[in-house]
Amino acid sequence: MIKVAMTSVYVDDVAKAHAFYTGVLGFETRTRVDLGDGTLFVTVGAGGGAQRDLELLLEPGQGPIAEPYRRAVREAGLPAIVFSVTDLRAEYERLRGEGVNFVQEPQEQGPVLTAVLDDTVGNLVQLAQPKD
């Protein structure tokens, strides 16, 4: 059986992304290693021990491959990543209370309820909840 173990999201600033993804979104730090010269290797994962085998790598977004990709995705209004939530409306209100900027308020999109936020480090992030 093949499963996803780690995926990346390119960010403007790894330290700032780490603070946002853990302090605001509620992820937990899985790996944080200083590689020297101000370079960090940071992975986060779902809090509370959920999905222990899945990590999100906060990848430096500078460079000839990452920069054009990030710019094109952002300009197209596409989320860089989608996170599932159990109660989107409650999460939306909690995050707005934390000062998070949403570029799309909760709305129904077929079988899911979605909202899109700005992660402060160059990406749009979609939150999704299956409709029951």
PDB file of C-alpha atoms in Angstrom:
ATOM      1  CA  MET A   1       0.000   0.000   0.000  1.00  0.00           C
ATOM      2  CA  ILE A   2       1.272   3.470  -0.913  1.00  0.00           C
ATOM      3  CA  LYS A   3       0.289   6.470   1.234  1.00  0.00           C
ATOM      4  CA  VAL A   4       1.219  10.132   1.264  1.00  0.00           C
ATOM      5  CA  ALA A   5       3.895  10.699   3.915  1.00  0.00           C
ATOM      6  CA  MET A   6       4.870  14.322   3.267  1.00  0.00           C
ATOM      7  CA  THR A   7       3.853  17.091   0.939  1.00  0.00           C
ATOM      8  CA  SER A   8       5.221  20.602   0.551  1.00  0.00           C
ATOM      9  CA  VAL A   9       3.838  24.089   0.475  1.00  0.00           C
ATOM     10  CA  TYR A  10       6.162  26.849  -0.719  1.00  0.00           C
ATOM     11  CA  VAL A  11       6.276  29.822   1.644  1.00  0.00           C
ATOM     12  CA  ASP A  12       7.850  33.300   1.673  1.00  0.00           C
ATOM     13  CA  ASP A  13       9.344  32.860   5.139  1.00  0.00           C
ATOM     14  CA  VAL A  14       9.658  29.465   6.836  1.00  0.00           C
ATOM     15  CA  ALA A  15       9.814  30.855  10.400  1.00  0.00           C
ATOM     16  CA  LYS A  16       6.757  33.063   9.837  1.00  0.00           C
ATOM     17  CA  ALA A  17       4.912  30.165   8.198  1.00  0.00           C
ATOM     18  CA  HIS A  18       5.783  27.923  11.144  1.00  0.00           C
ATOM     19  CA  ALA A  19       4.329  30.467  13.569  1.00  0.00           C
ATOM     20  CA  PHE A  20       1.126  30.837  11.503  1.00  0.00           C
ATOM     21  CA  TYR A  21       0.545  27.160  10.825  1.00  0.00           C
ATOM     22  CA  THR A  22       1.112  26.197  14.481  1.00  0.00           C
ATOM     23  CA  GLY A  23      -0.029  29.270  16.412  1.00  0.00           C
ATOM     24  CA  VAL A  24      -3.066  30.154  14.299  1.00  0.00           C
ATOM     25  CA  LEU A  25      -4.117  27.110  12.296  1.00  0.00           C
ATOM     26  CA  GLY A  26      -3.375  24.684  15.139  1.00  0.00           C
ATOM     27  CA  PHE A  27      -0.879  22.319  13.555  1.00  0.00           C
ATOM     28  CA  GLU A  28       1.882  20.852  15.706  1.00  0.00           C
ATOM     29  CA  THR A  29       5.597  20.927  14.984  1.00  0.00           C
ATOM     30  CA  ARG A  30       6.885  17.559  13.831  1.00  0.00           C
ATOM     31  CA  THR A  31      10.410  18.594  12.783  1.00  0.00           C
ATOM     32  CA  ARG A  32      12.319  21.842  13.225  1.00  0.00           C
ATOM     33  CA  VAL A  33      16.002  21.774  12.338  1.00  0.00           C
ATOM     34  CA  ASP A  34      18.272  24.778  11.829  1.00  0.00           C
ATOM     35  CA  LEU A  35      20.429  23.879   8.812  1.00  0.00           C
ATOM     36  CA  GLY A  36      22.643  26.951   9.275  1.00  0.00           C
ATOM     37  CA  ASP A  37      22.792  30.258   7.411  1.00  0.00           C
ATOM     38  CA  GLY A  38      19.229  31.000   8.556  1.00  0.00           C
ATOM     39  CA  THR A  39      17.836  27.976   6.708  1.00  0.00           C
ATOM     40  CA  LEU A  40      15.169  25.986   8.538  1.00  0.00           C
ATOM     41  CA  PHE A  41      13.769  22.549   7.776  1.00  0.00           C
ATOM     42  CA  VAL A  42      10.284  22.548   9.292  1.00  0.00           C
ATOM     43  CA  THR A  43       7.431  20.072   9.078  1.00  0.00           C
ATOM     44  CA  VAL A  44       4.062  20.350  10.764  1.00  0.00           C
ATOM     45  CA  GLY A  45       1.136  17.993  11.116  1.00  0.00           C
ATOM     46  CA  ALA A  46      -2.372  17.764  12.453  1.00  0.00           C
ATOM     47  CA  GLY A  47      -2.625  18.512  16.158  1.00  0.00           C
ATOM     48  CA  GLY A  48      -3.732  16.099  18.837  1.00  0.00           C
ATOM     49  CA  GLY A  49      -1.879  13.138  17.421  1.00  0.00           C
ATOM     50  CA  ALA A  50      -4.115  12.888  14.352  1.00  0.00           C
ATOM     51  CA  GLN A  51      -2.548  11.723  11.083  1.00  0.00           C
ATOM     52  CA  ARG A  52       0.815  10.962  12.677  1.00  0.00           C
ATOM     53  CA  ASP A  53       2.088   9.557   9.377  1.00  0.00           C
ATOM     54  CA  LEU A  54       1.403  12.723   7.340  1.00  0.00           C
ATOM     55  CA  GLU A  55       3.547  15.868   7.444  1.00  0.00           C
ATOM     56  CA  LEU A  56       3.475  19.216   5.683  1.00  0.00           C
ATOM     57  CA  LEU A  57       6.912  20.566   4.739  1.00  0.00           C
ATOM     58  CA  LEU A  58       7.091  24.365   4.895  1.00  0.00           C
ATOM     59  CA  GLU A  59       9.368  24.770   1.901  1.00  0.00           C
ATOM     60  CA  PRO A  60      11.325  27.942   1.063  1.00  0.00           C
ATOM     61  CA  GLY A  61       9.503  29.506  -1.887  1.00  0.00           C
ATOM     62  CA  GLN A  62      12.367  31.355  -3.506  1.00  0.00           C
ATOM     63  CA  GLY A  63      14.048  30.146  -6.673  1.00  0.00           C
ATOM     64  CA  PRO A  64      13.507  29.656 -10.384  1.00  0.00           C
ATOM     65  CA  ILE A  65      11.043  26.778 -10.002  1.00  0.00           C
ATOM     66  CA  ALA A  66       9.038  27.818  -6.946  1.00  0.00           C
ATOM     67  CA  GLU A  67       8.568  31.529  -7.674  1.00  0.00           C
ATOM     68  CA  PRO A  68       6.849  31.238 -11.106  1.00  0.00           C
ATOM     69  CA  TYR A  69       4.719  28.346  -9.849  1.00  0.00           C
ATOM     70  CA  ARG A  70       3.599  30.219  -6.724  1.00  0.00           C
ATOM     71  CA  ARG A  71       2.883  33.400  -8.673  1.00  0.00           C
ATOM     72  CA  ALA A  72       0.792  31.546 -11.285  1.00  0.00           C
ATOM     73  CA  VAL A  73      -1.208  29.626  -8.673  1.00  0.00           C
ATOM     74  CA  ARG A  74      -1.873  32.774  -6.650  1.00  0.00           C
ATOM     75  CA  GLU A  75      -2.808  34.884  -9.696  1.00  0.00           C
ATOM     76  CA  ALA A  76      -5.248  32.169 -10.787  1.00  0.00           C
ATOM     77  CA  GLY A  77      -6.859  32.358  -7.332  1.00  0.00           C
ATOM     78  CA  LEU A  78      -6.141  28.696  -6.662  1.00  0.00           C
ATOM     79  CA  PRO A  79      -5.412  27.334  -3.202  1.00  0.00           C
ATOM     80  CA  ALA A  80      -1.919  25.900  -2.742  1.00  0.00           C
ATOM     81  CA  ILE A  81      -3.365  23.286  -0.394  1.00  0.00           C
ATOM     82  CA  VAL A  82      -6.733  22.151   0.965  1.00  0.00           C
ATOM     83  CA  PHE A  83      -7.329  21.238   4.625  1.00  0.00           C
ATOM     84  CA  SER A  84     -10.383  19.394   5.862  1.00  0.00           C
ATOM     85  CA  VAL A  85     -12.312  20.632   8.876  1.00  0.00           C
ATOM     86  CA  THR A  86     -15.239  19.135  10.776  1.00  0.00           C
ATOM     87  CA  ASP A  87     -17.095  22.427  11.336  1.00  0.00           C
ATOM     88  CA  LEU A  88     -16.129  25.004   8.725  1.00  0.00           C
ATOM     89  CA  ARG A  89     -18.350  27.794   9.999  1.00  0.00           C
ATOM     90  CA  ALA A  90     -16.951  27.506  13.535  1.00  0.00           C
ATOM     91  CA  GLU A  91     -13.369  27.379  12.213  1.00  0.00           C
ATOM     92  CA  TYR A  92     -14.076  30.387  10.002  1.00  0.00           C
ATOM     93  CA  GLU A  93     -15.301  32.408  13.003  1.00  0.00           C
ATOM     94  CA  ARG A  94     -12.374  31.285  15.182  1.00  0.00           C
ATOM     95  CA  LEU A  95      -9.806  32.221  12.543  1.00  0.00           C
ATOM     96  CA  ARG A  96     -11.460  35.567  11.778  1.00  0.00           C
ATOM     97  CA  GLY A  97     -11.197  36.270  15.502  1.00  0.00           C
ATOM     98  CA  GLU A  98      -7.448  35.587  15.189  1.00  0.00           C
ATOM     99  CA  GLY A  99      -7.253  38.220  12.434  1.00  0.00           C
ATOM    100  CA  VAL A 100      -6.986  35.786   9.513  1.00  0.00           C
ATOM    101  CA  ASN A 101      -7.884  37.314   6.155  1.00  0.00           C
ATOM    102  CA  PHE A 102     -10.373  35.266   4.155  1.00  0.00           C
ATOM    103  CA  VAL A 103     -10.573  35.863   0.417  1.00  0.00           C
ATOM    104  CA  GLN A 104     -13.653  33.635   0.176  1.00  0.00           C
ATOM    105  CA  GLU A 105     -16.236  33.348   2.909  1.00  0.00           C
ATOM    106  CA  PRO A 106     -17.911  29.970   3.520  1.00  0.00           C
ATOM    107  CA  GLN A 107     -19.909  28.850   0.523  1.00  0.00           C
ATOM    108  CA  GLU A 108     -21.340  25.649  -0.828  1.00  0.00           C
ATOM    109  CA  GLN A 109     -19.478  24.095  -3.737  1.00  0.00           C
ATOM    110  CA  GLY A 110     -21.230  20.920  -4.769  1.00  0.00           C
ATOM    111  CA  PRO A 111     -20.829  18.319  -2.028  1.00  0.00           C
ATOM    112  CA  VAL A 112     -18.594  20.501   0.186  1.00  0.00           C
ATOM    113  CA  LEU A 113     -18.646  23.747   2.131  1.00  0.00           C
ATOM    114  CA  THR A 114     -15.459  25.753   1.482  1.00  0.00           C
ATOM    115  CA  ALA A 115     -13.679  28.936   2.515  1.00  0.00           C
ATOM    116  CA  VAL A 116     -10.326  30.317   1.357  1.00  0.00           C
ATOM    117  CA  LEU A 117      -7.810  32.167   3.535  1.00  0.00           C
ATOM    118  CA  ASP A 118      -4.509  33.950   2.997  1.00  0.00           C
ATOM    119  CA  ASP A 119      -1.776  32.162   4.960  1.00  0.00           C
ATOM    120  CA  THR A 120       0.342  35.375   5.280  1.00  0.00           C
ATOM    121  CA  VAL A 121       3.311  33.712   3.553  1.00  0.00           C
ATOM    122  CA  GLY A 122       2.202  33.846  -0.069  1.00  0.00           C
ATOM    123  CA  ASN A 123      -0.508  31.220  -0.390  1.00  0.00           C
ATOM    124  CA  LEU A 124      -4.214  30.786  -0.528  1.00  0.00           C
ATOM    125  CA  VAL A 125      -5.416  27.885   1.610  1.00  0.00           C
ATOM    126  CA  GLN A 126      -8.823  26.282   1.241  1.00  0.00           C
ATOM    127  CA  LEU A 127     -10.730  24.822   4.160  1.00  0.00           C
ATOM    128  CA  ALA A 128     -13.291  22.192   3.190  1.00  0.00           C
ATOM    129  CA  GLN A 129     -16.050  20.343   5.011  1.00  0.00           C
ATOM    130  CA  PRO A 130     -18.102  17.608   3.344  1.00  0.00           C
ATOM    131  CA  LYS A 131     -21.810  18.346   3.465  1.00  0.00           C
ATOM    132  CA  ASP A 132     -23.794  15.626   5.170  1.00  0.00           C
TER     133      ASP A 132
END
